[in-house]
């Protein structure tokens, strides 16, 4: 399959590689500031988190070079093998002894490996492989038609028709929930974006938006009650939502009656009734899920986000300290190694080198730094979209979107959490949060994309 | 599949919209909203207040009369306590188990990480026993603070006391913070602003546990505590102490003034108390005990009680009469006992005689001439005109006016005038109605401070300085009003006959204050014997007379003017005059020659029993 065009150095996307390197360098310098200890000022001291992070960067570069020297065909061929290997790791990790209540780590002396980070690579490759093999315009079209906002039960035929995708995504989701690791589970839901792009999931984004709005309203009013105006009956907030849904359904039905041709009305009525039933079930599911499935600390995190609890020194300690650190950065920031909150010697912001690493950055660099970092990530994400879209290979395109979706979710949730727009979910900020597994897996994701992209000019089939 | 390819734009839009949301939110948090900056400061910064030591107070000879002493509070950080042997701890610091439990509960409630007070104000000698044991109780530690100490144990009424600020103080002056101490009475209150100095603030960074980790902004916002200013008072501590000794077992007051400056040399109010009682842990209970005492030791009788002056007031009548031209120094009035009662004495031939013999009819007749000058044919209208003339003269002697003394509460005497009598008498009145004012009885009242000031005026032959305690403030801002003389309406030439009479009171046979005589010093004085009454169950009883005496000495270039007032002790010459002479001798000669006189006073117990006080 070699052609003249297959020259690694001329075809590699240098802009993506540069963005990656810049992010890593800023990330390491930021970890250095966050954990700075005047007794151990050495940058390469392996007793420190920044020293280890540099080491992991070195390991990552080594892995990246290996990836770059692999054949693309090899990567495609062994995509399922990679998936299988990471799934075995996910199963194996369930037999370790729990650390902080979760079985997420393989410990090798002082070094820990988090298989769920590597599972992202496996899932991305397997999903790309599966869609690549099974892609035909026919399949996609059929499914798209079936899956509208109105029919959640379209999920059932979707799974029936795409058992492979359901398995590829369902298995790791189930395995990380067994650890339990809610953060990684949520990251795996990012592949919905990929399915959407590939035409599998219809208007799922609109569906998710409506679902999120209904869920938020439900959680806000679920434990309150109100007086129904005319009849003076005390009703629960839940009943209120259902009444509101009846009213909305009625209005929609009236609109259909007034403006739609008679022959088309029937199916729309059915859709409205179907959506209404789904919505009512969903409202109850959200409420039930909130009160029975969620752990108490997860409930607290949601209540804090929705503003139902205000306890800055108690339950809201973490997020309050994080926001204070970011907000106090001001326009220009407090200066490098000058954070007074997100700093290892002050310890006001918890986990300031891992989950809340963004706090150190924006406290010390201010709004200017925050803006720079957000724009850098935006550039990275859009660059990945551009790369994915320029592929003739479906495998590479799907894989590219997987990488984009994963990075997007990490960025969305990690930064969103630190600035109080998302609930507290402990997942790393790529290349910024301290952690070897994350550094290696994110790097490998990027390097595989670089490698696949470098061969975009080869006609594959 | 065109419409599916368009989905890339949806995804790209999503990848742009979310970052835009974040940027807007970050801009709001970091640039627009100050809330998080304040919150961060609240979390990460803390400040220590450094308290300046309060200004020292010296007497006129630079002897320390108010100082500072270090006391110790024991505080606790509940989180750091470990296996406290509470029984032993209570025994060590001297509190009960109940107090300990209650305070620990309160401390825990306040904060587990911040210190709360467990025992306050342990004096240094007691703390020296506690200190070596305290290490056994982790979480408990001492905090030093300075409190006032009054080394000479004198002048409680003048110096005042301090206690903790209340809500009113804090709202009036935002300098104060809960737990601060403030001058509550006397000099401590009057010169609070100068004495307190200026607190300093030190900002530091603290970690999540509240432990200081470094200076904030290199100390840019720190301020140093400014030491309170030291001040010197005009009080002569030895004279003050001597006065208090003389006034033991008596009710009353002594006020001594340096006539040439208006500086108060001594101000005694009896009964007195040790000012150190109102310092430290027992302030509350001691204050209550003093407050409940029936002899009212907390009242400064020298400045906050107005009495009828009695015969010392006659000097003012003589001076006003001569100035007004209704008499000359050689005017004579018969001792007409039908006018008003008097003792037996030769007829007073002139003003000097009248002052010496203290002839009541003489001064009633004299004062009639001031009040009833015939300016109107109607006797009542005439009295109304004359009464205001009379009152103006009296007020020019500082009586019933604001003397601007640097004491927080200054009572004024009462000088009745036309308006006063019109308001208080519901019938037509003329001089004959109110004539007892001529001899210092009736409606006219005067505080011991005003009496001493009167003595100073006579000593100065016609003027006075506002009596004051302040002699020097570090940095020198003694108010100017204290160096400006105030003139009476009487020319200095008229003072000589009165002074002559006052000299004869002390030095000549038949004078009422022979007990004030000393060989070494020419004392000029005037006694007063003040009738007083008390209503008991609606019935008016006459009580034993107050003994009153005012004097100055020496006759030429007077150094001291003094008033002595002893309640319910009898004639002015019997008790007050010798007390005054001892004070004068002490001040001028620094030693007492006549120990018989001194012992008589020291041994006298003149505090009346409730039953004996009524004159039979």
Coordinates of N, CA and C in Angstrom, one line a residue, chain A residues 178-382:
Chain A
X178 N -19.0 -0.5 37.3 CA -18.7 -1.4 38.3 C -17.6 -1.0 39.3
X179 N -16.7 -0.1 38.8 CA -15.5 0.2 39.6 C -15.9 0.9 40.9
X180 N -16.7 1.8 41.1 CA -17.5 2.6 40.1 C -16.7 3.9 39.8
X181 N -16.8 4.3 38.5 CA -16.2 5.5 38.0 C -17.1 6.3 37.1
X182 N -17.9 7.1 37.8 CA -19.0 7.8 37.0 C -18.4 8.8 36.0
X183 N -17.2 9.3 36.3 CA -16.6 10.3 35.4 C -16.3 9.7 34.0
X184 N -15.6 8.5 34.1 CA -15.3 7.9 32.8 C -16.5 7.4 32.1
X185 N -17.5 6.9 32.9 CA -18.8 6.6 32.2 C -19.3 7.7 31.4
X186 N -19.3 8.9 32.0 CA -19.9 10.1 31.3 C -19.0 10.3 30.0
X187 N -17.7 10.1 30.1 CA -16.9 10.4 29.0 C -17.2 9.4 27.8
X188 N -17.6 8.1 28.2 CA -18.0 7.2 27.2 C -19.3 7.6 26.5
X189 N -20.1 8.4 27.2 CA -21.3 8.8 26.5 C -21.0 9.9 25.4
X190 N -19.7 10.3 25.4 CA -19.4 11.3 24.4 C -19.5 10.7 23.0
X191 N -19.4 9.4 22.9 CA -19.4 8.7 21.6 C -20.8 8.9 20.9
X192 N -21.8 9.4 21.7 CA -23.0 9.8 21.0 C -22.8 10.8 20.0
X193 N -21.9 11.7 20.2 CA -21.6 12.8 19.2 C -21.1 12.1 17.9
X194 N -20.3 11.1 18.1 CA -19.7 10.4 16.9 C -20.9 9.7 16.1
X195 N -21.7 9.0 16.9 CA -22.9 8.4 16.2 C -23.7 9.4 15.5
X196 N -23.9 10.5 16.2 CA -24.7 11.6 15.5 C -24.1 12.0 14.2
X197 N -22.8 12.2 14.2 CA -22.1 12.6 13.0 C -22.2 11.6 11.9
X198 N -22.2 10.3 12.4 CA -22.2 9.2 11.4 C -23.6 8.9 10.9
X199 N -24.6 9.7 11.5 CA -26.0 9.5 11.0 C -26.7 8.4 11.7
X200 N -26.2 8.0 12.8 CA -26.9 6.9 13.5 C -28.0 7.4 14.4
X201 N -27.9 8.6 14.9 CA -28.7 8.9 16.1 C -29.6 10.1 15.9
X202 N -30.0 10.3 14.6 CA -31.1 11.2 14.3 C -30.9 12.6 15.0
X203 N -32.0 13.0 15.6 CA -31.9 14.3 16.2 C -31.6 14.2 17.7
X204 N -30.7 13.3 18.0 CA -30.4 13.0 19.4 C -29.9 14.2 20.2
X205 N -29.2 15.1 19.5 CA -28.7 16.3 20.2 C -29.9 17.1 20.7
X206 N -30.9 17.3 19.8 CA -32.1 18.1 20.3 C -32.8 17.3 21.4
X207 N -32.9 16.0 21.2 CA -33.5 15.1 22.2 C -32.8 15.3 23.6
X208 N -31.5 15.3 23.5 CA -30.7 15.4 24.8 C -30.9 16.8 25.4
X209 N -31.0 17.8 24.6 CA -31.2 19.2 25.1 C -32.5 19.3 25.8
X210 N -33.6 18.8 25.2 CA -34.9 18.8 25.8 C -34.9 18.0 27.1
X211 N -34.3 16.8 27.0 CA -34.2 15.9 28.2 C -33.5 16.6 29.3
X212 N -32.4 17.3 29.0 CA -31.6 18.0 30.1 C -32.5 19.1 30.7
X213 N -33.2 19.9 29.9 CA -34.1 20.9 30.4 C -35.1 20.3 31.3
X214 N -35.8 19.3 30.9 CA -36.8 18.6 31.7 C -36.2 18.1 33.0
X215 N -35.0 17.5 32.9 CA -34.4 16.9 34.1 C -34.0 18.0 35.1
X216 N -33.5 19.1 34.6 CA -33.1 20.2 35.5 C -34.4 20.8 36.2
X217 N -35.4 21.0 35.4 CA -36.7 21.5 36.0 C -37.2 20.5 37.0
X218 N -37.2 19.3 36.7 CA -37.7 18.2 37.6 C -36.9 18.3 38.9
X219 N -35.5 18.3 38.8 CA -34.7 18.3 40.0 C -34.9 19.6 40.8
X220 N -35.2 20.7 40.1 CA -35.4 21.9 40.9 C -36.7 21.9 41.7
X221 N -37.7 21.3 41.1 CA -39.0 21.4 41.8 C -39.4 20.2 42.5
X222 N -38.6 19.1 42.3 CA -39.1 17.8 42.8 C -39.5 17.8 44.3
X223 N -38.7 18.4 45.1 CA -39.0 18.3 46.5 C -39.7 19.6 47.0
X224 N -40.3 20.3 46.1 CA -41.2 21.4 46.6 C -42.6 21.1 46.2
X225 N -43.5 22.0 46.7 CA -44.9 21.8 46.4 C -45.5 23.1 46.2
X226 N -46.6 23.1 45.5 CA -47.3 24.4 45.3 C -48.8 24.3 45.4
X227 N -49.5 25.4 45.4 CA -50.9 25.4 45.6 C -51.5 25.6 44.2
X228 N -52.3 24.7 43.8 CA -52.9 24.8 42.5 C -53.9 25.9 42.5
X229 N -53.8 26.9 41.6 CA -54.5 28.2 41.8 C -56.0 28.1 42.1
X230 N -56.8 27.5 41.2 CA -58.3 27.7 41.4 C -58.8 26.7 42.4
X231 N -58.3 25.5 42.4 CA -58.9 24.5 43.3 C -58.3 24.5 44.7
X232 N -57.2 25.3 44.9 CA -56.6 25.4 46.2 C -56.1 24.0 46.7
X233 N -55.6 23.2 45.8 CA -55.1 21.8 46.3 C -53.6 21.9 46.3
X234 N -53.1 21.3 47.3 CA -51.6 21.3 47.4 C -51.1 20.2 46.5
X235 N -50.2 20.5 45.5 CA -49.7 19.5 44.6 C -48.2 19.4 44.7
X236 N -47.6 18.3 44.4 CA -46.2 18.2 44.5 C -45.6 18.8 43.2
X237 N -44.3 19.2 43.2 CA -43.7 19.8 42.1 C -43.8 18.9 40.9
X238 N -43.6 17.6 41.1 CA -43.7 16.6 40.1 C -45.0 16.7 39.3
X239 N -46.1 16.7 40.1 CA -47.4 16.8 39.5 C -47.5 18.0 38.6
X240 N -46.9 19.1 39.1 CA -46.9 20.4 38.4 C -46.3 20.2 37.0
X241 N -45.2 19.5 37.0 CA -44.5 19.4 35.7 C -45.4 18.6 34.7
X242 N -46.0 17.5 35.3 CA -46.9 16.7 34.4 C -48.0 17.5 33.9
X243 N -48.6 18.4 34.8 CA -49.7 19.3 34.3 C -49.2 20.2 33.2
X244 N -48.0 20.7 33.4 CA -47.4 21.6 32.4 C -47.2 20.9 31.1
X245 N -46.8 19.6 31.2 CA -46.6 18.8 30.0 C -47.9 18.6 29.2
X246 N -49.0 18.4 30.0 CA -50.3 18.2 29.4 C -50.7 19.4 28.6
X247 N -50.4 20.6 29.3 CA -50.8 21.9 28.6 C -50.0 22.0 27.3
X248 N -48.7 21.7 27.4 CA -47.8 21.8 26.2 C -48.3 20.9 25.1
X249 N -48.7 19.7 25.5 CA -49.1 18.7 24.5 C -50.4 19.2 23.9
X250 N -51.3 19.8 24.7 CA -52.6 20.3 24.2 C -52.4 21.4 23.2
X251 N -51.4 22.3 23.6 CA -51.2 23.4 22.7 C -50.6 22.9 21.3
X252 N -49.7 21.9 21.4 CA -49.1 21.4 20.2 C -50.2 20.7 19.3
X253 N -51.1 20.0 20.0 CA -52.2 19.3 19.3 C -53.1 20.4 18.6
X254 N -53.4 21.5 19.3 CA -54.2 22.6 18.7 C -53.5 23.1 17.4
X255 N -52.1 23.3 17.6 CA -51.4 23.9 16.5 C -51.4 23.0 15.3
X256 N -51.3 21.7 15.6 CA -51.3 20.7 14.5 C -52.7 20.7 13.8
X257 N -53.7 20.8 14.6 CA -55.1 20.9 14.1 C -55.3 22.1 13.2
X258 N -54.7 23.2 13.6 CA -54.9 24.4 12.9 C -54.1 24.6 11.6
X259 N -52.9 24.1 11.6 CA -52.0 24.4 10.5 C -51.6 23.3 9.6
X260 N -51.9 22.0 10.0 CA -51.3 20.9 9.3 C -52.5 20.3 8.4
X261 N -52.1 19.8 7.3 CA -53.0 19.1 6.4 C -53.6 17.9 7.1
X262 N -54.8 17.6 6.9 CA -55.5 16.5 7.6 C -54.7 15.2 7.5
X263 N -54.2 14.9 6.3 CA -53.6 13.5 6.1 C -52.3 13.4 6.9
X264 N -51.7 14.5 7.2 CA -50.5 14.4 8.0 C -50.7 14.4 9.5
X265 N -52.0 14.8 9.9 CA -52.2 15.0 11.3 C -52.0 13.7 12.1
X266 N -52.5 12.6 11.6 CA -52.6 11.4 12.4 C -51.2 11.1 13.0
X267 N -50.2 11.0 12.2 CA -48.9 10.6 12.7 C -48.3 11.6 13.7
X268 N -48.7 12.9 13.4 CA -48.2 13.9 14.4 C -48.9 13.8 15.7
X269 N -50.2 13.5 15.7 CA -50.9 13.3 17.0 C -50.2 12.1 17.7
X270 N -49.9 11.1 16.9 CA -49.3 9.9 17.6 C -47.9 10.4 18.2
X271 N -47.2 11.2 17.5 CA -45.9 11.6 18.0 C -46.0 12.4 19.3
X272 N -47.1 13.3 19.3 CA -47.3 14.1 20.5 C -47.6 13.3 21.7
X273 N -48.5 12.3 21.4 CA -48.9 11.5 22.5 C -47.7 10.6 23.0
X274 N -47.0 10.1 22.0 CA -45.8 9.3 22.3 C -44.8 10.1 23.1
X275 N -44.5 11.3 22.7 CA -43.6 12.2 23.4 C -44.0 12.5 24.8
X276 N -45.3 12.8 24.9 CA -45.9 13.1 26.2 C -45.6 11.9 27.2
X277 N -46.0 10.7 26.7 CA -45.8 9.6 27.6 C -44.3 9.4 27.9
X278 N -43.5 9.5 26.9 CA -42.0 9.4 27.2 C -41.6 10.4 28.2
X279 N -42.1 11.7 28.0 CA -41.7 12.7 29.0 C -42.1 12.5 30.4
X280 N -43.4 12.0 30.5 CA -43.9 11.7 31.9 C -43.1 10.6 32.5
X281 N -42.8 9.6 31.7 CA -41.9 8.5 32.3 C -40.6 9.0 32.6
X282 N -40.0 9.9 31.8 CA -38.7 10.5 32.0 C -38.6 11.3 33.3
X283 N -39.7 12.1 33.5 CA -39.8 12.9 34.7 C -39.7 12.0 35.9
X284 N -40.5 11.0 35.9 CA -40.5 10.1 37.1 C -39.2 9.3 37.2
X285 N -38.6 9.0 36.1 CA -37.3 8.3 36.1 C -36.3 9.2 36.7
X286 N -36.3 10.5 36.3 CA -35.2 11.4 36.8 C -35.4 11.5 38.3
X287 N -36.6 11.7 38.8 CA -36.9 11.9 40.2 C -36.5 10.6 41.0
X288 N -36.9 9.5 40.4 CA -36.6 8.2 41.1 C -35.1 8.0 41.1
X289 N -34.5 8.2 40.0 CA -33.1 8.0 39.8 C -32.3 8.9 40.8
X290 N -32.8 10.2 40.9 CA -32.1 11.1 41.8 C -32.2 10.6 43.2
X291 N -33.4 10.1 43.6 CA -33.5 9.8 45.0 C -33.0 8.4 45.4
X292 N -33.0 7.5 44.4 CA -32.6 6.1 44.8 C -31.3 5.7 44.2
X293 N -31.0 6.1 43.0 CA -29.7 5.5 42.3 C -28.5 6.3 42.8
X294 N -28.6 7.6 42.8 CA -27.5 8.5 43.0 C -27.0 8.3 44.5
X295 N -25.6 8.4 44.6 CA -25.0 8.4 45.9 C -25.3 9.7 46.6
X296 N -25.3 9.7 47.9 CA -25.6 11.0 48.6 C -24.7 12.1 48.1
X297 N -23.4 11.8 47.9 CA -22.5 12.9 47.6 C -22.8 13.4 46.1
X298 N -23.3 12.5 45.3 CA -23.6 12.9 43.9 C -24.8 13.8 43.9
X299 N -25.8 13.5 44.8 CA -27.0 14.3 45.0 C -26.6 15.7 45.4
X300 N -25.6 15.8 46.4 CA -25.2 17.0 46.9 C -24.6 17.9 45.8
X301 N -23.8 17.2 44.9 CA -23.1 17.9 43.8 C -24.1 18.5 42.8
X302 N -25.2 17.7 42.6 CA -26.2 18.2 41.7 C -27.0 19.4 42.4
X303 N -27.3 19.2 43.7 CA -28.0 20.3 44.4 C -27.2 21.6 44.4
X304 N -25.9 21.4 44.6 CA -25.0 22.6 44.6 C -25.0 23.3 43.3
X305 N -25.0 22.5 42.2 CA -24.9 23.1 40.9 C -26.3 23.8 40.6
X306 N -27.4 23.2 41.0 CA -28.7 23.9 40.8 C -29.0 25.0 41.8
X307 N -28.0 25.2 42.7 CA -28.3 26.2 43.7 C -29.2 25.9 44.8
X308 N -29.5 24.6 44.9 CA -30.5 24.2 46.0 C -29.8 24.2 47.4
X309 N -28.5 24.0 47.4 CA -27.8 24.1 48.7 C -26.8 25.3 48.6
X310 N -26.7 26.0 49.6 CA -25.6 27.0 49.7 C -24.9 26.8 51.0
X311 N -23.7 26.1 50.8 CA -23.0 25.8 52.0 C -21.5 25.9 51.7
X312 N -21.0 27.2 51.6 CA -19.7 27.4 51.0 C -18.5 26.7 51.8
X313 N -18.7 26.5 53.1 CA -17.6 26.0 53.9 C -17.9 24.5 54.3
X314 N -19.0 24.0 53.8 CA -19.3 22.6 54.1 C -19.4 21.8 52.9
X315 N -20.6 21.5 52.5 CA -20.8 20.6 51.3 C -20.3 21.3 50.0
X316 N -20.3 22.6 50.0 CA -19.9 23.3 48.8 C -18.4 23.7 48.9
X317 N -17.7 23.1 49.8 CA -16.3 23.6 50.1 C -15.4 23.6 48.8
X318 N -15.4 22.4 48.1 CA -14.5 22.3 47.0 C -14.8 23.3 45.9
X319 N -16.1 23.3 45.5 CA -16.4 24.2 44.4 C -16.3 25.7 44.8
X320 N -16.6 26.0 46.0 CA -16.5 27.3 46.5 C -15.1 27.8 46.4
X321 N -14.2 27.0 46.9 CA -12.8 27.3 46.9 C -12.3 27.5 45.5
X322 N -12.7 26.5 44.6 CA -12.3 26.6 43.2 C -12.7 27.8 42.5
X323 N -14.0 28.2 42.8 CA -14.5 29.4 42.1 C -13.8 30.7 42.7
X324 N -13.5 30.6 44.0 CA -12.8 31.8 44.6 C -11.5 31.9 44.0
X325 N -10.8 30.8 43.8 CA -9.4 30.8 43.2 C -9.5 31.5 41.8
X326 N -10.4 31.0 41.0 CA -10.5 31.4 39.6 C -10.9 32.9 39.6
X327 N -12.0 33.2 40.3 CA -12.5 34.6 40.3 C -11.5 35.6 40.8
X328 N -10.7 35.2 41.8 CA -9.8 36.1 42.4 C -8.5 36.4 41.5
X329 N -8.5 35.6 40.4 CA -7.3 35.8 39.5 C -7.4 37.2 38.8
X330 N -8.6 37.7 38.6 CA -8.7 39.0 38.0 C -8.3 39.0 36.5
X331 N -8.0 40.1 36.0 CA -7.8 40.2 34.6 C -6.4 39.6 34.2
X332 N -5.4 40.0 35.0 CA -4.0 39.6 34.6 C -3.5 38.5 35.5
X333 N -4.3 38.1 36.5 CA -3.8 37.0 37.4 C -2.8 37.4 38.4
X334 N -2.6 36.5 39.3 CA -1.7 36.8 40.5 C -0.2 36.6 40.2
X335 N 0.0 36.0 39.0 CA 1.4 35.8 38.7 C 1.8 34.3 38.9
X336 N 2.8 33.9 38.1 CA 3.3 32.5 38.2 C 3.8 32.1 39.6
X337 N 3.4 31.0 40.1 CA 3.7 30.5 41.4 C 3.2 31.5 42.5
X338 N 2.2 32.3 42.2 CA 1.7 33.2 43.2 C 0.3 33.0 43.6
X339 N -0.2 31.9 43.3 CA -1.6 31.6 43.7 C -1.7 31.6 45.2
X340 N -2.8 32.2 45.7 CA -2.9 32.1 47.2 C -4.0 31.1 47.6
X341 N -4.7 30.6 46.6 CA -5.7 29.5 47.0 C -5.4 28.2 46.3
X342 N -5.2 28.2 45.0 CA -4.9 26.9 44.3 C -3.4 26.7 44.3
X343 N -2.9 26.3 45.4 CA -1.5 26.3 45.6 C -1.2 25.2 46.7
X344 N -0.2 24.4 46.4 CA 0.0 23.3 47.3 C 0.3 23.7 48.8
X345 N 0.9 24.9 49.0 CA 1.2 25.2 50.4 C 0.0 25.8 51.1
X346 N -0.9 26.3 50.3 CA -2.1 26.8 51.0 C -3.2 25.8 51.1
X347 N -3.3 24.9 50.1 CA -4.3 23.8 50.2 C -5.7 24.2 50.2
X348 N -6.0 25.5 49.9 CA -7.5 25.8 49.9 C -8.3 25.1 48.9
X349 N -7.7 25.0 47.7 CA -8.4 24.3 46.6 C -8.0 22.8 46.6
X350 N -8.9 21.9 46.8 CA -8.5 20.5 46.9 C -8.2 20.0 45.5
X351 N -7.3 19.0 45.5 CA -7.0 18.3 44.2 C -6.5 19.3 43.2
X352 N -5.8 20.3 43.6 CA -5.5 21.4 42.7 C -4.5 21.0 41.6
X353 N -3.8 19.9 41.7 CA -2.9 19.5 40.6 C -3.6 18.5 39.7
X354 N -4.8 18.0 40.1 CA -5.4 17.0 39.2 C -6.8 17.6 38.7
X355 N -7.9 17.2 39.4 CA -9.2 17.6 38.9 C -9.4 19.1 38.8
X356 N -8.8 19.9 39.8 CA -9.0 21.3 39.8 C -7.8 22.1 39.3
X357 N -7.0 21.5 38.4 CA -5.8 22.1 37.9 C -6.1 23.5 37.2
X358 N -7.3 23.6 36.6 CA -7.7 24.8 35.9 C -7.6 26.0 36.8
X359 N -7.9 25.7 38.1 CA -7.9 26.8 39.1 C -6.6 27.5 39.2
X360 N -5.5 26.7 39.3 CA -4.2 27.2 39.5 C -3.9 28.1 38.2
X361 N -4.2 27.5 37.1 CA -3.9 28.2 35.8 C -4.6 29.6 35.8
X362 N -5.9 29.6 36.1 CA -6.6 30.9 35.9 C -6.5 31.8 37.1
X363 N -6.1 31.3 38.2 CA -5.8 32.2 39.3 C -4.5 32.9 39.1
X364 N -3.5 32.2 38.5 CA -2.2 32.8 38.3 C -2.1 33.6 37.0
X365 N -2.9 33.2 36.0 CA -2.8 33.9 34.7 C -4.0 34.8 34.4
X366 N -5.0 34.8 35.3 CA -6.1 35.7 35.2 C -6.9 35.4 34.0
X367 N -7.8 36.3 33.6 CA -8.7 36.1 32.5 C -7.9 36.0 31.2
X368 N -6.8 36.7 31.1 CA -6.0 36.6 29.9 C -5.6 35.1 29.7
X369 N -5.1 34.5 30.7 CA -4.6 33.1 30.6 C -5.8 32.2 30.4
X370 N -6.9 32.4 31.1 CA -8.1 31.6 30.9 C -8.5 31.6 29.4
X371 N -8.6 32.8 28.9 CA -9.0 33.0 27.5 C -8.1 32.3 26.6
X372 N -6.8 32.4 26.8 CA -5.8 31.8 26.0 C -6.0 30.3 26.0
X373 N -6.2 29.7 27.2 CA -6.3 28.3 27.3 C -7.6 27.8 26.6
X374 N -8.7 28.5 26.8 CA -10.0 28.1 26.2 C -9.8 28.2 24.7
X375 N -9.2 29.2 24.2 CA -9.0 29.3 22.8 C -8.1 28.2 22.2
X376 N -7.1 27.9 23.0 CA -6.2 26.8 22.5 C -7.0 25.5 22.4
X377 N -7.8 25.2 23.4 CA -8.6 24.0 23.4 C -9.6 24.1 22.2
X378 N -10.2 25.2 22.0 CA -11.1 25.4 20.9 C -10.4 25.1 19.6
X379 N -9.2 25.6 19.5 CA -8.5 25.4 18.3 C -8.2 23.9 18.1
X380 N -7.8 23.2 19.2 CA -7.5 21.8 19.1 C -8.8 21.0 18.7
X381 N -9.9 21.4 19.2 CA -11.1 20.6 18.9 C -11.5 20.9 17.4
X382 N -11.5 22.1 17.0 CA -11.8 22.4 15.6 C -10.8 21.8 14.7

